[in-house]
Short mmCIF file of C-alpha atoms and ligand atoms in Angstrom, two decimals:
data_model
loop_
_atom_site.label_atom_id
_atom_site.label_comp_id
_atom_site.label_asym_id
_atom_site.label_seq_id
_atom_site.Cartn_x
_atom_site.Cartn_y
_atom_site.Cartn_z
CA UNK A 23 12.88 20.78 -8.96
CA UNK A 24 12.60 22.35 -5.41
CA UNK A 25 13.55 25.67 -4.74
CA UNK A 26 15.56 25.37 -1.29
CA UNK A 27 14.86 29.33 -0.66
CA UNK A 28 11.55 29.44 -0.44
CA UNK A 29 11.32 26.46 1.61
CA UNK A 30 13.46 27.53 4.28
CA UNK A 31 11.61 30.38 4.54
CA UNK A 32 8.74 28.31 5.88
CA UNK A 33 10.60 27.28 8.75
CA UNK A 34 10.91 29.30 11.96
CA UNK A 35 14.54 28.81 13.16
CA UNK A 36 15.82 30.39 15.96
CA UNK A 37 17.46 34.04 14.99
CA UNK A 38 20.68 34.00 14.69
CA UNK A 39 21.04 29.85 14.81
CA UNK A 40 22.59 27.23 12.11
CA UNK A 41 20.68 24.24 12.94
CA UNK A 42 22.33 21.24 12.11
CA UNK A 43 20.26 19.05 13.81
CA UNK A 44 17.55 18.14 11.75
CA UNK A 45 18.48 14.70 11.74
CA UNK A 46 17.31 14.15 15.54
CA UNK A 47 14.73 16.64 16.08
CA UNK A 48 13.61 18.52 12.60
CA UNK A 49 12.64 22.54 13.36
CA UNK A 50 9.45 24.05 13.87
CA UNK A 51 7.30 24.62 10.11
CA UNK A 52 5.77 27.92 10.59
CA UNK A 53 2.52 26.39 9.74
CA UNK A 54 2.73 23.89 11.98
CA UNK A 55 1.30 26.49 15.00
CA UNK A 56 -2.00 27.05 13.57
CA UNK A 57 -3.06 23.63 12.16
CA UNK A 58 -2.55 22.70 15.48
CA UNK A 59 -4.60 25.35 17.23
CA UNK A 60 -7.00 24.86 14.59
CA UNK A 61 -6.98 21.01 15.64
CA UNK A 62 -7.22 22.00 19.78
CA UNK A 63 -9.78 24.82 19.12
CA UNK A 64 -12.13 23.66 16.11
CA UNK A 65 -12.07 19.74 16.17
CA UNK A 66 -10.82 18.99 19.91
CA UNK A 67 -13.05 22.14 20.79
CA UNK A 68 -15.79 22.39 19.03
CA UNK A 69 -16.17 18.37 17.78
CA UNK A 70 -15.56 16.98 20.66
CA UNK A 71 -16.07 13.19 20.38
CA UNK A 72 -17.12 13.55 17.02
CA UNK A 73 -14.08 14.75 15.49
CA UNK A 74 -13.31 10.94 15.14
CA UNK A 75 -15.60 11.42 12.04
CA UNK A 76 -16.15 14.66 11.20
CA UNK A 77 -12.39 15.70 11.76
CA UNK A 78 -11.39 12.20 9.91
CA UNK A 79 -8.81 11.50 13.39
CA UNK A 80 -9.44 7.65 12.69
CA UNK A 81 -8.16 7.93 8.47
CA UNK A 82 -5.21 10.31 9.81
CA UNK A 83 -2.75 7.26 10.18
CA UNK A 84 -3.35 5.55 6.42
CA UNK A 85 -4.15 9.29 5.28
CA UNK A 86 -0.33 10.51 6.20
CA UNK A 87 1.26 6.97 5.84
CA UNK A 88 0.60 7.60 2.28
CA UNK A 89 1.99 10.92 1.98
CA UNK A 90 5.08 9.82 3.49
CA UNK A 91 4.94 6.60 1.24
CA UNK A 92 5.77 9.09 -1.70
CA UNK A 93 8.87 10.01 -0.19
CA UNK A 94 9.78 6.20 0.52
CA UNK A 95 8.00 4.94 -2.86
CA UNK A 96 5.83 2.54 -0.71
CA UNK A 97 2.65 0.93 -2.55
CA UNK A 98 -0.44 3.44 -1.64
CA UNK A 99 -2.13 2.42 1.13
CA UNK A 100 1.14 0.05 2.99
CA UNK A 101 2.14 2.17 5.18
CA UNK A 102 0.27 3.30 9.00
CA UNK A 103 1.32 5.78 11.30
CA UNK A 104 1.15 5.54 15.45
CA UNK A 105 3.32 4.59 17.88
CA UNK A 106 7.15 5.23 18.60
CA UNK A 107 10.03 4.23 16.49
CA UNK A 108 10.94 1.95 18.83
CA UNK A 109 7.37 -0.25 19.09
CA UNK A 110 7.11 -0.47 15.27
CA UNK A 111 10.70 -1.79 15.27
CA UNK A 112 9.34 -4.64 17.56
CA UNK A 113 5.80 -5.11 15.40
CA UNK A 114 8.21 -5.20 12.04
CA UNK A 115 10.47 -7.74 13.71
CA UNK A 116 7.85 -10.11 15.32
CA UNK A 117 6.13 -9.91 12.09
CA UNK A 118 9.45 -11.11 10.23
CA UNK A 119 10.37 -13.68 12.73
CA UNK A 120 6.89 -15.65 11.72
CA UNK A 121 6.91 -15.26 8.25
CA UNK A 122 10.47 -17.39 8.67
CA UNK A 123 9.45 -20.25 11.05
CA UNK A 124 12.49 -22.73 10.73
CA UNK A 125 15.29 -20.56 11.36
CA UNK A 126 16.39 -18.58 14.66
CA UNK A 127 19.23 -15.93 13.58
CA UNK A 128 18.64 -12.62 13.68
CA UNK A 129 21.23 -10.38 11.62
CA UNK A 130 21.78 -6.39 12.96
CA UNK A 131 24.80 -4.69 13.12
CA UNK A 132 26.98 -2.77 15.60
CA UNK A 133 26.32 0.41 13.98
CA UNK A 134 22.42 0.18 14.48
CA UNK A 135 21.03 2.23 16.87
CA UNK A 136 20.41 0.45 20.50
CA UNK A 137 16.36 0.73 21.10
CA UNK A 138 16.45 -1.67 18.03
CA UNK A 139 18.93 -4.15 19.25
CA UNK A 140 16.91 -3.72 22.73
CA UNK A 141 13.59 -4.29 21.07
CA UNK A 142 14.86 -7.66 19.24
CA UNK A 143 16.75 -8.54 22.43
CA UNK A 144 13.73 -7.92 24.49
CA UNK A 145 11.44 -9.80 21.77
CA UNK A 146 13.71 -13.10 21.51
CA UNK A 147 13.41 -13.42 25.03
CA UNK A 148 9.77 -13.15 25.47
CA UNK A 149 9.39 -15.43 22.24
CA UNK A 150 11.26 -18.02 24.32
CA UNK A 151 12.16 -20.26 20.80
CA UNK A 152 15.36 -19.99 21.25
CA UNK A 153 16.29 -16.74 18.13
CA UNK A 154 19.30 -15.52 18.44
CA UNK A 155 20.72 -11.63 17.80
CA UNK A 156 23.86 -11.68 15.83
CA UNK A 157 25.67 -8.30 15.90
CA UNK A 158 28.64 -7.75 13.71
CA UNK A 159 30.13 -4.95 11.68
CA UNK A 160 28.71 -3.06 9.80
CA UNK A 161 30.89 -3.95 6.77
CA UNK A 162 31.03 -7.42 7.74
CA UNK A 163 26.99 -7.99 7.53
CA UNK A 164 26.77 -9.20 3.87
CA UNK A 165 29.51 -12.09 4.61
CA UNK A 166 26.84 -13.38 7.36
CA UNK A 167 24.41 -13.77 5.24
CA UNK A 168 23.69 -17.47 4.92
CA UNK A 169 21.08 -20.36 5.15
CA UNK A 170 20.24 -20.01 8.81
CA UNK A 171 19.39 -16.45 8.50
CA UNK A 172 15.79 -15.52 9.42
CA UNK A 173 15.65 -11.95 9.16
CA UNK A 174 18.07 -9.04 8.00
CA UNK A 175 17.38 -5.90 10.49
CA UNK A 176 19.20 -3.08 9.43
CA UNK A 177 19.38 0.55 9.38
CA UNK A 178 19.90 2.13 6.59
CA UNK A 179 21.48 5.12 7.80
CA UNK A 180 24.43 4.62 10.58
CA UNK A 181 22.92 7.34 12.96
CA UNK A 182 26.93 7.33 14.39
CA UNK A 183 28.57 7.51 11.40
CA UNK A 184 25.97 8.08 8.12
CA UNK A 185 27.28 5.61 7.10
CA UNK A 186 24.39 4.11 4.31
CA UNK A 187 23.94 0.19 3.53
CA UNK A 188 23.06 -0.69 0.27
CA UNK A 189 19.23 -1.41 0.71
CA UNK A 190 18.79 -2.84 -3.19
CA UNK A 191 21.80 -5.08 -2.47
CA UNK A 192 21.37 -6.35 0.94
CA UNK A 193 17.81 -7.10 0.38
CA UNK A 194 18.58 -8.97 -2.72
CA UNK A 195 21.12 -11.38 -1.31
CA UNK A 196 19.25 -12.08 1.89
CA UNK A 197 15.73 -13.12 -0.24
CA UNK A 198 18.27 -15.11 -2.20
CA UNK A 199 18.74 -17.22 0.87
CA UNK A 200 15.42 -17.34 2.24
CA UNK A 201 15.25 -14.47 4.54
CA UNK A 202 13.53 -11.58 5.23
CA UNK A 203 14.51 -7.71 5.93
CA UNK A 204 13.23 -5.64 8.22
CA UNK A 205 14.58 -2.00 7.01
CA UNK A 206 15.08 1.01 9.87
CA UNK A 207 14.82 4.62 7.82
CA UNK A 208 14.84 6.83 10.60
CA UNK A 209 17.61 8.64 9.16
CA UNK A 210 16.81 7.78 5.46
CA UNK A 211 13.03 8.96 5.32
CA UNK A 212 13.64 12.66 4.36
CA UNK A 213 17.13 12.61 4.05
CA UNK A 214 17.55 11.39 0.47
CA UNK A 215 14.86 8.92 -2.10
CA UNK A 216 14.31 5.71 -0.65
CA UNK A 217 12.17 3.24 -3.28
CA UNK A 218 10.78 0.47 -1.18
CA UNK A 219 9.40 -1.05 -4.30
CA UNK A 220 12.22 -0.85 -6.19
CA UNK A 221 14.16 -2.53 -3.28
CA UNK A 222 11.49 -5.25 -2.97
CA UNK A 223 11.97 -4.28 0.74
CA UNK A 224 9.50 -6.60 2.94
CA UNK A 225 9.13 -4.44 5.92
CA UNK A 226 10.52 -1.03 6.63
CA UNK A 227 9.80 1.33 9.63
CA UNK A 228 11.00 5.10 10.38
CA UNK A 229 10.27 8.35 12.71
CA UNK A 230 8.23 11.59 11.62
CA UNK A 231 10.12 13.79 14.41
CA UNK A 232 13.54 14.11 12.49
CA UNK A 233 13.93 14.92 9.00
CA UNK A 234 10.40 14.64 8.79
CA UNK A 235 10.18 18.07 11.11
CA UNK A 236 6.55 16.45 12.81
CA UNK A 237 7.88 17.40 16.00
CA UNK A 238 9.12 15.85 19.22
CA UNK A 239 7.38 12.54 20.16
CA UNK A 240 5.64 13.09 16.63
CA UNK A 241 4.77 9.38 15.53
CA UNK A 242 6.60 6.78 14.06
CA UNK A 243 5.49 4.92 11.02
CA UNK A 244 5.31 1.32 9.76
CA UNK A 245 5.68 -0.41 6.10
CA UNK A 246 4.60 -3.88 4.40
CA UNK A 247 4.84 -5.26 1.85
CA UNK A 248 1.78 -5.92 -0.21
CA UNK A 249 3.06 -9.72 -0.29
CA UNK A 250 3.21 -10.08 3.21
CA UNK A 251 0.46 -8.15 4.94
CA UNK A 252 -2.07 -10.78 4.97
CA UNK A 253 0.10 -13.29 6.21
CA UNK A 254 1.29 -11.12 9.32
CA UNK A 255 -0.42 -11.89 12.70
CA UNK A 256 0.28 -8.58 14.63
CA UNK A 257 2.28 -9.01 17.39
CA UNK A 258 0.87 -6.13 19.45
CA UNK A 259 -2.64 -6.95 18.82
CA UNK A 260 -4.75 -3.65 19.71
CA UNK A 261 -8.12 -2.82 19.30
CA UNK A 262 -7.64 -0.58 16.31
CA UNK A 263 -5.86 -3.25 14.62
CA UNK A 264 -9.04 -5.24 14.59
CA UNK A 265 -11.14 -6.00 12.06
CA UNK A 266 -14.12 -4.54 13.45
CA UNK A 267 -13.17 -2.30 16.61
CA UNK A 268 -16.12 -1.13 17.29
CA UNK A 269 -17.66 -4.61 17.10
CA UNK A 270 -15.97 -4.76 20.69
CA UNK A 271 -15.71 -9.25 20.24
CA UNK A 272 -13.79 -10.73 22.47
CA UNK A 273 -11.73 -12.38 20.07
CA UNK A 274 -8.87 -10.80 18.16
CA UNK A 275 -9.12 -10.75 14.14
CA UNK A 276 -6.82 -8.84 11.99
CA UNK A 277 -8.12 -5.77 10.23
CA UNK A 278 -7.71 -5.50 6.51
CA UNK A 279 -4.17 -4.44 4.85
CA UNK A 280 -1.80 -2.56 6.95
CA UNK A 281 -4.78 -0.87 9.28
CA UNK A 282 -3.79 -4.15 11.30
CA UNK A 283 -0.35 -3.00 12.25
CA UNK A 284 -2.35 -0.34 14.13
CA UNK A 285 -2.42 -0.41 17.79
CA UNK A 286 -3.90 2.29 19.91
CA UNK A 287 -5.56 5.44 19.58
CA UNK A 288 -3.81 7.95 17.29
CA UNK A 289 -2.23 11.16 18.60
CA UNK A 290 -4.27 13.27 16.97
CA UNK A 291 -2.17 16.66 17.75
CA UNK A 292 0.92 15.44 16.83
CA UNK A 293 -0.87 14.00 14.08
CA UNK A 294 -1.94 17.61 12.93
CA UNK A 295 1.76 18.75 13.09
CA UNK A 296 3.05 16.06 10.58
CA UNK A 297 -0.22 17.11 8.41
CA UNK A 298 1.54 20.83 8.22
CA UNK A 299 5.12 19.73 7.35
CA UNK A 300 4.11 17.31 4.63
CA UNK A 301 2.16 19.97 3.24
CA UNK A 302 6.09 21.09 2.66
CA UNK A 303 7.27 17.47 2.08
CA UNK A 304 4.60 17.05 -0.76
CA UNK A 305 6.30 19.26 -2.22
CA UNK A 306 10.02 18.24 -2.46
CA UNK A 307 11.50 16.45 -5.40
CA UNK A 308 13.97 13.85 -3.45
CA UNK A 309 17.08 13.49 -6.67
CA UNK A 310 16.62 17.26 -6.20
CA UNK A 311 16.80 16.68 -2.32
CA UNK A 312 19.50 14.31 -2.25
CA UNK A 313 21.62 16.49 -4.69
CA UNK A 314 21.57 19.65 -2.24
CA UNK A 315 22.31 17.39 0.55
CA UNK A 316 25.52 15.82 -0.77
CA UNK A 317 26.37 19.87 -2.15
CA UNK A 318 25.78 20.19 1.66
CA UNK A 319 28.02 17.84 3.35
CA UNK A 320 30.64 18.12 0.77
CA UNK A 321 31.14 21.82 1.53
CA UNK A 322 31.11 20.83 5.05
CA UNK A 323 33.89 18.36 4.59
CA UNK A 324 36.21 20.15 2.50
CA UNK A 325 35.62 23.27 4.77
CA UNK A 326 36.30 21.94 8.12
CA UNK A 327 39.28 19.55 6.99
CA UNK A 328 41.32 22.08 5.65
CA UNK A 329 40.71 23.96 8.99
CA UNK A 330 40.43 21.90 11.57
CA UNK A 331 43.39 19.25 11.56
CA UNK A 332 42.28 17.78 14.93
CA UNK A 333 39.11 16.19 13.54
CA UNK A 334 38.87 13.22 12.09
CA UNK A 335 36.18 12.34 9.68
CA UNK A 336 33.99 9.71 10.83
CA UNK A 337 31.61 9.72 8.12
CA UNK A 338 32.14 7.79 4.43
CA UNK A 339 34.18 9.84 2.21
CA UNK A 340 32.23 8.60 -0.96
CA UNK A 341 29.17 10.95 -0.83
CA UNK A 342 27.02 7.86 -2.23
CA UNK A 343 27.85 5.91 0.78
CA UNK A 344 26.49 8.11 3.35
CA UNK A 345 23.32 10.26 4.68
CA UNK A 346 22.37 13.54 5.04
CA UNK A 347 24.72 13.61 7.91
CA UNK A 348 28.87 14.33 8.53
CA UNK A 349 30.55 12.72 11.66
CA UNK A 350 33.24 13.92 13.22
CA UNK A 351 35.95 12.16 15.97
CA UNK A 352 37.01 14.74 18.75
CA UNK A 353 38.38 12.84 21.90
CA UNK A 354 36.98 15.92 23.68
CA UNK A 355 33.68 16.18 21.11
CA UNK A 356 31.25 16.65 23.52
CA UNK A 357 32.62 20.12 25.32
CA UNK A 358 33.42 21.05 21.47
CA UNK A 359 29.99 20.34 20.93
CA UNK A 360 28.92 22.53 23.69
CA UNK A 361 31.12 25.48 22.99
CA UNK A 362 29.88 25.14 19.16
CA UNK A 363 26.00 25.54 20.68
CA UNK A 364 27.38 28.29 23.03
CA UNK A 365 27.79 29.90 19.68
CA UNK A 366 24.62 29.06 18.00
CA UNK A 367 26.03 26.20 15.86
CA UNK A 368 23.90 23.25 16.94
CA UNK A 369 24.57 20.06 16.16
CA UNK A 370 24.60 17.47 19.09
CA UNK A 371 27.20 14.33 20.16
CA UNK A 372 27.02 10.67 20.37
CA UNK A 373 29.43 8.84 22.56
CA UNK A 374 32.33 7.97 22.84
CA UNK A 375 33.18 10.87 20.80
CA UNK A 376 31.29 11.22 17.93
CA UNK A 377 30.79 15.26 16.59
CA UNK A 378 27.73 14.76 14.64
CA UNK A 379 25.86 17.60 12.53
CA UNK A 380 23.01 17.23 10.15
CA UNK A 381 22.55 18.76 6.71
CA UNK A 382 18.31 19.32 5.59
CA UNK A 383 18.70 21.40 2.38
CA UNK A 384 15.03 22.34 2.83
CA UNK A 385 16.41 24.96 5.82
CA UNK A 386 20.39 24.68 4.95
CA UNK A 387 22.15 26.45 2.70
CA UNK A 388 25.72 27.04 1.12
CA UNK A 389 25.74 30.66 3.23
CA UNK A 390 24.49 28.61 6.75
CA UNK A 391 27.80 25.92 5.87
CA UNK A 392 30.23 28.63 5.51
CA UNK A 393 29.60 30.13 8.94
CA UNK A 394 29.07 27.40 10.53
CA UNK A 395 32.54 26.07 9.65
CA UNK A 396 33.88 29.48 10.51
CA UNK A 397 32.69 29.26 14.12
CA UNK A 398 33.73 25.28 13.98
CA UNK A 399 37.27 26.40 12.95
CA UNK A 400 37.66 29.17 15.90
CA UNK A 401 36.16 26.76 18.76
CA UNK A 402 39.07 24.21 17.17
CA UNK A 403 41.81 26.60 16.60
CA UNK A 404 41.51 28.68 19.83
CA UNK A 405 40.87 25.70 21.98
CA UNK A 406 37.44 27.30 23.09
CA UNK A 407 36.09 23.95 24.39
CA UNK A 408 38.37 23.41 26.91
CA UNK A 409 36.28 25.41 29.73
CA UNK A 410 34.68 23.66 32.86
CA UNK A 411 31.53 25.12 31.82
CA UNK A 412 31.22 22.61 28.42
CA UNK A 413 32.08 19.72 30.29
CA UNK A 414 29.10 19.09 32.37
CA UNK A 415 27.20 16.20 30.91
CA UNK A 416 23.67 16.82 30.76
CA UNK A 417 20.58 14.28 30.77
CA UNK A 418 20.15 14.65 26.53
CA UNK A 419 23.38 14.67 24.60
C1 PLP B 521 15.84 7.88 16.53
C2 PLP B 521 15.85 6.39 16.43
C3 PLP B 521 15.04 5.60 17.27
C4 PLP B 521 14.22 6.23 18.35
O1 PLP B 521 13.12 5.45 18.68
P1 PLP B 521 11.88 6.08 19.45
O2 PLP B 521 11.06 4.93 19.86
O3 PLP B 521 11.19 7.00 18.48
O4 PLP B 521 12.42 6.87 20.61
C5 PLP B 521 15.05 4.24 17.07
N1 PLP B 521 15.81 3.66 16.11
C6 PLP B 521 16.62 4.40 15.30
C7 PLP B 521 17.44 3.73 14.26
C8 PLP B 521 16.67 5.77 15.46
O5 PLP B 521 17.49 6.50 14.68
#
């Protein structure tokens, strides 16, 4: 069991804010300030150069991949940290793609979010063998699954919607046919239990800067499966994916286990933030987790329906079929947005007109979804969106 009080009291959240955001950029641990200081001012400081050792920089990625691999039941020592989302997304896909050498379809769907359909787009073309990127509904992707299917590339977690795919399922009937999945839990990892090994999942990737609360540009992480590492030939062949970097050969050879999905040097600050909020996330029971989160939205749900009868729920009704997250249709949802942040309720907007507002029970509670719905209710009932001043579309939505 987790008790939700105390850890929200290890947060620093703005006074006076409900941050329902958590789900695109997780808040500030209060310990995360000093690790990193400690990082700049004893190991960057005092180590210098030899903080690579003595500070252990080089273990950091395998040393937090595992940590997080608890929250995703991973295999210890299969999953490696570096990197954005959006480059492991192209590592996990190359990877796929060659592991599945007669076939040239690509499944995704229309809810995923667009760096990953970029990222295959941008790696089918540079492949030149002719793949192709098949995009259809999100209900509709288990009637494509077929023979000619190379590799399943979902996310699990609709970031539009919440809507949640059945990883065990999915999975299941694309191995049936011969394919592989490549698994996006960018808004899975820290939202609810994910269990990579009980989903036989083959390759999985996900971001440390949302529900994971590392911080912004904090970095992404990478999974494989123990069955496949060895047979992966990294795509983005770095030096720290070598077998022997500091050999310095000229020829590339893949380092040992996961270590080859490496890349580039680490960032070793933002490194030291994640360090601090899994010291919280080590912690957390996820069934515990995942109850408070569906407590959560359901509040939300019921609250804001019976009060605001010009929003429409965009989200799965069935708790069990969605994240940690509750969408909301507003043909004007962006100004309501803005008049909702005006008054300290933050969640954020994803065109066309998607309302969207996130629900981390380690900082939430019961009390924070009863204002929020309050001040919801007034900026829907007394129209307070419709002012020139909400309307202005700025560079981050
Ligand atoms: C947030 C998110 C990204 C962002 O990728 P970055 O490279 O970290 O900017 C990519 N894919 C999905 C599914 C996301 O939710």
């Amino acid at each position: 069991m987790t008790n939700f009080a105390a850890t929200k009291d290890l947060f620093h959240l703005p006074e006076g804010m409900i941050y329902l955001d958590g789900n695109s950029l997780g808040p500030l641990p209060k310990a995360t300030e000093a690790r990193v200081a400690r990082t700049i001012t004893a190991e960057w400081g005092e180590k210098v150069i030899t903080g690579w050792n003595r500070a252990g920089w080089m273990a950091q990625p395998t040393a937090l991949g595992d940590r997080i691999g608890r929250l995703i039941r991973a295999e210890p020592g299969h999953v490696v940290l570096g990197d954005t989302l959006s480059i492991k997304v192209y590592q996990a896909l190359a990877a796929a793609i060659d592991l599945v050498p007669d076939r040239k379809v690509i499944l995704t769907d229309s809810g995923n979010f667009p760096s990953d359909i970029y990222m295959a787009e941008g790696l089918i073309k540079s492949l030149g063998r002719g793949h192709e990127l098949r995009v259809v509904a999100p209900e509709d992707v288990e009637n494509h699954i077929n023979d000619d299917l190379a590799v399943l590339m979902l996310t699990q977690v609709d970031y539009r919607t919440g809507r949640l795919h059945d990883m065990k399922a999915l999975t299941a009937q694309a191995q049936a046919v011969g394919a592989v999945t490549c698994w996006d839990l960018a808004h899975t990892a820290g939202a609810m239990a994910v269990d990579l090994q009980g989903c036989n999942a083959d390759f999985a990737v996900g971001c440390t800067y949302k529900y994971l609360n590392a911080g912004p540009g904090a970095p992404a992480f990478i999974y494989v499966s123990p069955r496949h590492i060895d047979n992966c030939q990294p795509a983005l062949s770095g030096w720290l994916g070598h077998a022997a970097p500091f050999a310095f050969d000229l020829d590339y050879r893949p380092g040992t286990g996961i270590e080859r999905m490496r890349v580039g040097t680490p960032s070793v600050l933002q490194m030291a933030a994640l360090d601090a909020s899994l010291d919280i996330w080590d912690t957390v029971d996820m069934d515990t987790l995942r109850a408070a989160s569906i407590a959560l939205t359901e509040q939300f749900i019921a609250g804001i329906e019976a009060a605001c009868p010009h929003l429409t729920l965009a989200s799965p009704r069935n708790p069990q079929q969605r994240g940690s997250q509750v969408s909301f249709a507003f043909a004007d949802g962006y100004a309501a947005m803005q008049a909702c942040i005006a008054r300290n309720v933050v969640g954020d907007f994803r065109a066309p007109n998607i309302m969207r507002f996130g629900f981390c029970p380690l900082f939430i509670d019961a009390g924070d979804v009863d204002v929020a719905i309050d001040v919801i209710a007034d900026v829907m009932g007394q129209r307070l969106w419709d002012d020139p001043t909400y309307k202005q579309v700025a560079r981050v939505t």
